[in-house]
PDB file of C-alpha atoms in Angstrom:
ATOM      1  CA  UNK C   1     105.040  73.118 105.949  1.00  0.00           C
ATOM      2  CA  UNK C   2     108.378  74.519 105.328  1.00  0.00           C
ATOM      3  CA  UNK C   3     111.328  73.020 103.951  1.00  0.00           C
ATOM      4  CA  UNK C   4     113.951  72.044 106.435  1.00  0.00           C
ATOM      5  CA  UNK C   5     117.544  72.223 104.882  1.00  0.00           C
ATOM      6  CA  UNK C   6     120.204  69.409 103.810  1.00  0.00           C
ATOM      7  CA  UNK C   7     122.557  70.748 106.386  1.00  0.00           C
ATOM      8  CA  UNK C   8     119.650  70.306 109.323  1.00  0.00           C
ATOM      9  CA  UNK C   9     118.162  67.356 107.866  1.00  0.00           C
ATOM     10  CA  UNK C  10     121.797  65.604 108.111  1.00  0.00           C
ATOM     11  CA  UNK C  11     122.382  67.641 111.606  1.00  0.00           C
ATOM     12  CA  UNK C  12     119.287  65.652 112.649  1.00  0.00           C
ATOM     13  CA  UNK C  13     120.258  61.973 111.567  1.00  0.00           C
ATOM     14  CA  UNK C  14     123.416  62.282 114.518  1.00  0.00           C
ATOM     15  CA  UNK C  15     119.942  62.368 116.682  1.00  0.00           C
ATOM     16  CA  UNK C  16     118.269  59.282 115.381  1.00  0.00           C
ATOM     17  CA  UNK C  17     115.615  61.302 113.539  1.00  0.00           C
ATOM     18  CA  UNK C  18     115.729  61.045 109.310  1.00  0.00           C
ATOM     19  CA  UNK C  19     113.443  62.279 106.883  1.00  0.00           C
ATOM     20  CA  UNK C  20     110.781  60.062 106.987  1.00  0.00           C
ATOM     21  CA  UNK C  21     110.368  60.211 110.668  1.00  0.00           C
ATOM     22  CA  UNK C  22     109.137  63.397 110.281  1.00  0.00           C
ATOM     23  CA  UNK C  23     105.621  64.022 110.345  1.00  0.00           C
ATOM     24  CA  UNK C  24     105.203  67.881 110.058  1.00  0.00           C
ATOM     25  CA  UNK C  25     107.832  70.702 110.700  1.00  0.00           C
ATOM     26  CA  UNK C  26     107.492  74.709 111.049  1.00  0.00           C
ATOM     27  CA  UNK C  27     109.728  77.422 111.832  1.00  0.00           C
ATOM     28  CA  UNK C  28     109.016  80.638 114.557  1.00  0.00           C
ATOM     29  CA  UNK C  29     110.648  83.700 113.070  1.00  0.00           C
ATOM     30  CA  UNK C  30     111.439  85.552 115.796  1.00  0.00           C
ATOM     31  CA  UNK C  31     114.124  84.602 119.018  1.00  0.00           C
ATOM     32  CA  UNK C  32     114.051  85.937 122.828  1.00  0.00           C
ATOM     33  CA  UNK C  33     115.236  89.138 121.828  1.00  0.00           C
ATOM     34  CA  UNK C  34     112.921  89.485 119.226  1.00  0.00           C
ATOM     35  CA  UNK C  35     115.663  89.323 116.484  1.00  0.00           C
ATOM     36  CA  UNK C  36     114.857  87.307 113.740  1.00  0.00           C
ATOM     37  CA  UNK C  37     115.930  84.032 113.464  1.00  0.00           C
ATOM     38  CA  UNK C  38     114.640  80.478 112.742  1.00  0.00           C
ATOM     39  CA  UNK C  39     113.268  78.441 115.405  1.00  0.00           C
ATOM     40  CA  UNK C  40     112.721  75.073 113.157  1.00  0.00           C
ATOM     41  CA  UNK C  41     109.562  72.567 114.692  1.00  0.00           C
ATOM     42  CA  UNK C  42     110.308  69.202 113.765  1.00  0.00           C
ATOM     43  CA  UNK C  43     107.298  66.541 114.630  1.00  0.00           C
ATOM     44  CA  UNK C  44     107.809  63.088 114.992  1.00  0.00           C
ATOM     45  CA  UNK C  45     105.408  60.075 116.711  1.00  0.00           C
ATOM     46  CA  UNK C  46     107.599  60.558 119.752  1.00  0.00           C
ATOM     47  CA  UNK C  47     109.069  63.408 119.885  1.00  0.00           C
ATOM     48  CA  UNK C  48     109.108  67.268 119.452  1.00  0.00           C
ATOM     49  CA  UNK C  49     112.513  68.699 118.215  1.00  0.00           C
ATOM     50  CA  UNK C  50     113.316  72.431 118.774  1.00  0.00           C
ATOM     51  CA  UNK C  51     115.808  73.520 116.052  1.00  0.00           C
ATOM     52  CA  UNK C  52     117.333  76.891 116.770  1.00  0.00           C
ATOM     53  CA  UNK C  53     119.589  79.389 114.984  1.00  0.00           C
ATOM     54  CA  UNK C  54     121.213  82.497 115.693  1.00  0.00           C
ATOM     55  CA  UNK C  55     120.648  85.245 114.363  1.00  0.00           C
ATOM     56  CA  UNK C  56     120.855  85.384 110.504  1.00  0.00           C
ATOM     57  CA  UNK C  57     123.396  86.953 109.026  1.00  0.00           C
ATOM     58  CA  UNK C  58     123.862  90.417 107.595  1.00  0.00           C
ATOM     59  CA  UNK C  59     122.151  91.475 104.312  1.00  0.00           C
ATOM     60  CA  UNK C  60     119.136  88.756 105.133  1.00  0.00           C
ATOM     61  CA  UNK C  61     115.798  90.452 104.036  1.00  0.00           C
ATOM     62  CA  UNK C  62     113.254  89.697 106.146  1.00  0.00           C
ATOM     63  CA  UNK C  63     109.681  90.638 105.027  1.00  0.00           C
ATOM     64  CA  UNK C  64     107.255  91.887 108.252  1.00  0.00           C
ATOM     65  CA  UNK C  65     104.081  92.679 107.826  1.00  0.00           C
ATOM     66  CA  UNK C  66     104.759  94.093 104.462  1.00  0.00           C
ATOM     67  CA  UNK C  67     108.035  95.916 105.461  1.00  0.00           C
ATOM     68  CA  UNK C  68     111.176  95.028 104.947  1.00  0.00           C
ATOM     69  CA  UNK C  69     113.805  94.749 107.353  1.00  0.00           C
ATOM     70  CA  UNK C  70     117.813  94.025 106.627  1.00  0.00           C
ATOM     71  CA  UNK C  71     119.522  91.597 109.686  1.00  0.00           C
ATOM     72  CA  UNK C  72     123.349  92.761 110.960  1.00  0.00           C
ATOM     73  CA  UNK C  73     124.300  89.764 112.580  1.00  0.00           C
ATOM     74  CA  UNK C  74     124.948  86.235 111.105  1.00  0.00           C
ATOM     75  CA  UNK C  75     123.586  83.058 111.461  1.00  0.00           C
ATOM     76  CA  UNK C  76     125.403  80.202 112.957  1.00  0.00           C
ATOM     77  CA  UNK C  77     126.057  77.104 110.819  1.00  0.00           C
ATOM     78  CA  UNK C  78     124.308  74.344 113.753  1.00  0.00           C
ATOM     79  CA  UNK C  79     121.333  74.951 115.119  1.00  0.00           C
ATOM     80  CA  UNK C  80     120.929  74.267 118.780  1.00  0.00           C
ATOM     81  CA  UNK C  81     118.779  71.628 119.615  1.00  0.00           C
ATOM     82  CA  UNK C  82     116.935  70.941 122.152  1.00  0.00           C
ATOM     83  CA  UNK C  83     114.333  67.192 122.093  1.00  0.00           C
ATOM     84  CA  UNK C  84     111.054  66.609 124.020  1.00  0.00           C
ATOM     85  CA  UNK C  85     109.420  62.998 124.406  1.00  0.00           C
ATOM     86  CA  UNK C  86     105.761  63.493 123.324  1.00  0.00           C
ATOM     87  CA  UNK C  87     104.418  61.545 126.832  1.00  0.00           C
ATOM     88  CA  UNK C  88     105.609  64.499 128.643  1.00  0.00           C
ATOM     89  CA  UNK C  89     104.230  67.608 126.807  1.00  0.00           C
ATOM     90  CA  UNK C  90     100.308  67.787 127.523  1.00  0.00           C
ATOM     91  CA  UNK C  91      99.886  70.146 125.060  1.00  0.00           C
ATOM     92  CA  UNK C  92     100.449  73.585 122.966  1.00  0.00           C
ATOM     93  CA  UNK C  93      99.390  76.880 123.216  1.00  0.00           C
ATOM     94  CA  UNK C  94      99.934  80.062 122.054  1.00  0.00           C
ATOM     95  CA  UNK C  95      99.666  83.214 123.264  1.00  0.00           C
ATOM     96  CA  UNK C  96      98.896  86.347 121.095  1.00  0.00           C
ATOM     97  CA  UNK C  97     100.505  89.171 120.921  1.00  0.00           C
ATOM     98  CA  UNK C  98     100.671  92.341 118.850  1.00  0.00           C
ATOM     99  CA  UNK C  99     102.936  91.486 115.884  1.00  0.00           C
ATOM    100  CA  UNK C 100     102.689  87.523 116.925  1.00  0.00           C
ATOM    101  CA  UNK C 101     102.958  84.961 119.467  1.00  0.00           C
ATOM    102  CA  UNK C 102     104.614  83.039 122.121  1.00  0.00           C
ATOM    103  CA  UNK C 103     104.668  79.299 121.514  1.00  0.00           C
ATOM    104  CA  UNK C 104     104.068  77.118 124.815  1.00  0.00           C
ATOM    105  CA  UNK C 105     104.252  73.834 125.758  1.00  0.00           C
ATOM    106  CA  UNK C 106     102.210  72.149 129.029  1.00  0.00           C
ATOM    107  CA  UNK C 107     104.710  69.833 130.149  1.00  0.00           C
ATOM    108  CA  UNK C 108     104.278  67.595 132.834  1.00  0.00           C
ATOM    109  CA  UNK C 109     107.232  69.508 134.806  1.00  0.00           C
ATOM    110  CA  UNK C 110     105.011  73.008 133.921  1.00  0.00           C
ATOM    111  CA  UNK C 111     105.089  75.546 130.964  1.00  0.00           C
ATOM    112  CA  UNK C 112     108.021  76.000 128.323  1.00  0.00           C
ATOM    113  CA  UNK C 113     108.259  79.037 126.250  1.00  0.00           C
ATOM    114  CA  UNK C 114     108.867  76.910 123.266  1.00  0.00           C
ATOM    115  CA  UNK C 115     109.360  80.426 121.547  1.00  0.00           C
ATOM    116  CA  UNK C 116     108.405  83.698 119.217  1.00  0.00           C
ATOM    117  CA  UNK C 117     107.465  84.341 115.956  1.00  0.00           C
ATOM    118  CA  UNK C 118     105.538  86.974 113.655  1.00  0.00           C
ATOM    119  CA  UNK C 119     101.794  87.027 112.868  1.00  0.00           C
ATOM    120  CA  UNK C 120     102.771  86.223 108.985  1.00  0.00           C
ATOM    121  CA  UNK C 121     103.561  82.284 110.899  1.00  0.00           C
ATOM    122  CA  UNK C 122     100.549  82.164 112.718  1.00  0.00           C
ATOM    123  CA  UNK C 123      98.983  79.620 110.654  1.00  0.00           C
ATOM    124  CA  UNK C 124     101.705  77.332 110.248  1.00  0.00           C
ATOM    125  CA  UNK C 125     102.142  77.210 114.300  1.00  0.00           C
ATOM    126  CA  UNK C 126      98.129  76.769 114.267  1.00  0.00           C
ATOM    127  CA  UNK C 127      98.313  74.009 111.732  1.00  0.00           C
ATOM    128  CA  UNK C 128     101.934  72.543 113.542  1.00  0.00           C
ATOM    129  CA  UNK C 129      99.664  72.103 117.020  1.00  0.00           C
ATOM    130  CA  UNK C 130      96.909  70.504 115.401  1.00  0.00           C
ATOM    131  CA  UNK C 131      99.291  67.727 113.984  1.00  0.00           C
ATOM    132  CA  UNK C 132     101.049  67.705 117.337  1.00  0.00           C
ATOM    133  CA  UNK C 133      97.154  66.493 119.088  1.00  0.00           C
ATOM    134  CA  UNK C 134      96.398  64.532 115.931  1.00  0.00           C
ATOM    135  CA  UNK C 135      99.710  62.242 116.152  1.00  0.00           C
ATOM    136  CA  UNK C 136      99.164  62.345 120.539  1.00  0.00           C
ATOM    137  CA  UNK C 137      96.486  60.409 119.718  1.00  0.00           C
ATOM    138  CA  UNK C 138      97.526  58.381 117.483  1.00  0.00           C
ATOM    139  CA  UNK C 139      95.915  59.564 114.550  1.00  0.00           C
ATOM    140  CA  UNK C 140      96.855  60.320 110.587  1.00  0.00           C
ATOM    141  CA  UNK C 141      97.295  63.467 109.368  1.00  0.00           C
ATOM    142  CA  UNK C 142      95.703  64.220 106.260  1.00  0.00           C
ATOM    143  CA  UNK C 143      97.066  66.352 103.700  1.00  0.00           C
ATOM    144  CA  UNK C 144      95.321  69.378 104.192  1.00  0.00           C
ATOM    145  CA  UNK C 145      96.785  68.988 108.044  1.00  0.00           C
ATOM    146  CA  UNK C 146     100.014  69.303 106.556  1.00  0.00           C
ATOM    147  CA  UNK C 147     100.341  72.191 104.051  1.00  0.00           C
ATOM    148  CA  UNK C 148      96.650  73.811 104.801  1.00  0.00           C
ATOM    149  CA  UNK C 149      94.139  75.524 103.067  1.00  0.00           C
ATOM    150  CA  UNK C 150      95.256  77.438 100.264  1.00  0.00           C
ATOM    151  CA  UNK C 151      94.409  81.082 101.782  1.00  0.00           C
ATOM    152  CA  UNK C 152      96.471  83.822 103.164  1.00  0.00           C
ATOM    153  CA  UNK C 153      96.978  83.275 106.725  1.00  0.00           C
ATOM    154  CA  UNK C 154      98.194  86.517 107.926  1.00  0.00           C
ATOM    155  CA  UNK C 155      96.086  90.391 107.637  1.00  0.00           C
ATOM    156  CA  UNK C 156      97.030  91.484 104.305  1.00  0.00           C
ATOM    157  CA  UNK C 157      97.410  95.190 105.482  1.00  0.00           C
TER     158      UNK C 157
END
């Protein structure tokens, strides 16, 4: 589970949801353009919260699959959020593709691209729609839900 911010955790409380609301969080790397920048996943029992950032800004580092790669544009200081209600998203799924995958949501209205991110988040967006079924139905999530097994999660090479 990654950290989410001060500045986002207080962004979140003008939305009714505070820290211990939240159940699990993770963040997709990459945006529609496939620039990077932070898509943060905030679980609570009711709902899913879709925190998104610009781009970030210039002189980031950004490690990607071992390389490193400088950002020129800069990140905005509020995210733009967007909320689901839990009773309307059936479920997650994501789609693989060569350096990642597309996050989706089954929604009673249809599919969402929820969004992008690199293989090295994989596991955390694994992990964040296991939680998501576990707290559906109206289970606990256990520690090792939360933060995983302690093993790389991404190809090494």
């Amino acid at each position: 589970m990654t950290k989410l911010t001060k500045s986002l955790k207080q962004y979140l409380e003008k939305y009714d949801i505070v820290s211990d609301d939240i159940r699990i969080n993770a963040v997709l790397d990459v945006n529609e353009n496939f620039g990077f920048s932070d898509t943060y996943l905030v679980l609570t029992a009711d709902r899913l919260v879709l925190a998104a950032y610009e781009e970030r800004k210039s002189g980031h580092v950004h490690q990607f699959g071992g390389y490193s790669h400088t950002e020129q544009s800069e990140q905005a200081d509020m995210p733009a959020i967007r909320i689901f209600e839990l009773e309307n998203i059936e479920k997650l799924a994501v789609i693989r593709e060569i350096s990642g995958g597309a996050l989706y949501a089954e929604t009673k209205e249809g599919d969402i691209r929820i969004g992008r991110f690199t293989n090295s988040r994989m596991g955390e967006v694994q992990r964040f729609i296991g939680a998501l079924d576990k707290v559906k139905k109206g289970e606990e999530l256990t520690q090792e839900d939360i933060e995983g097994k302690n093993k790389m999660e991404c190809c090494p090479k």
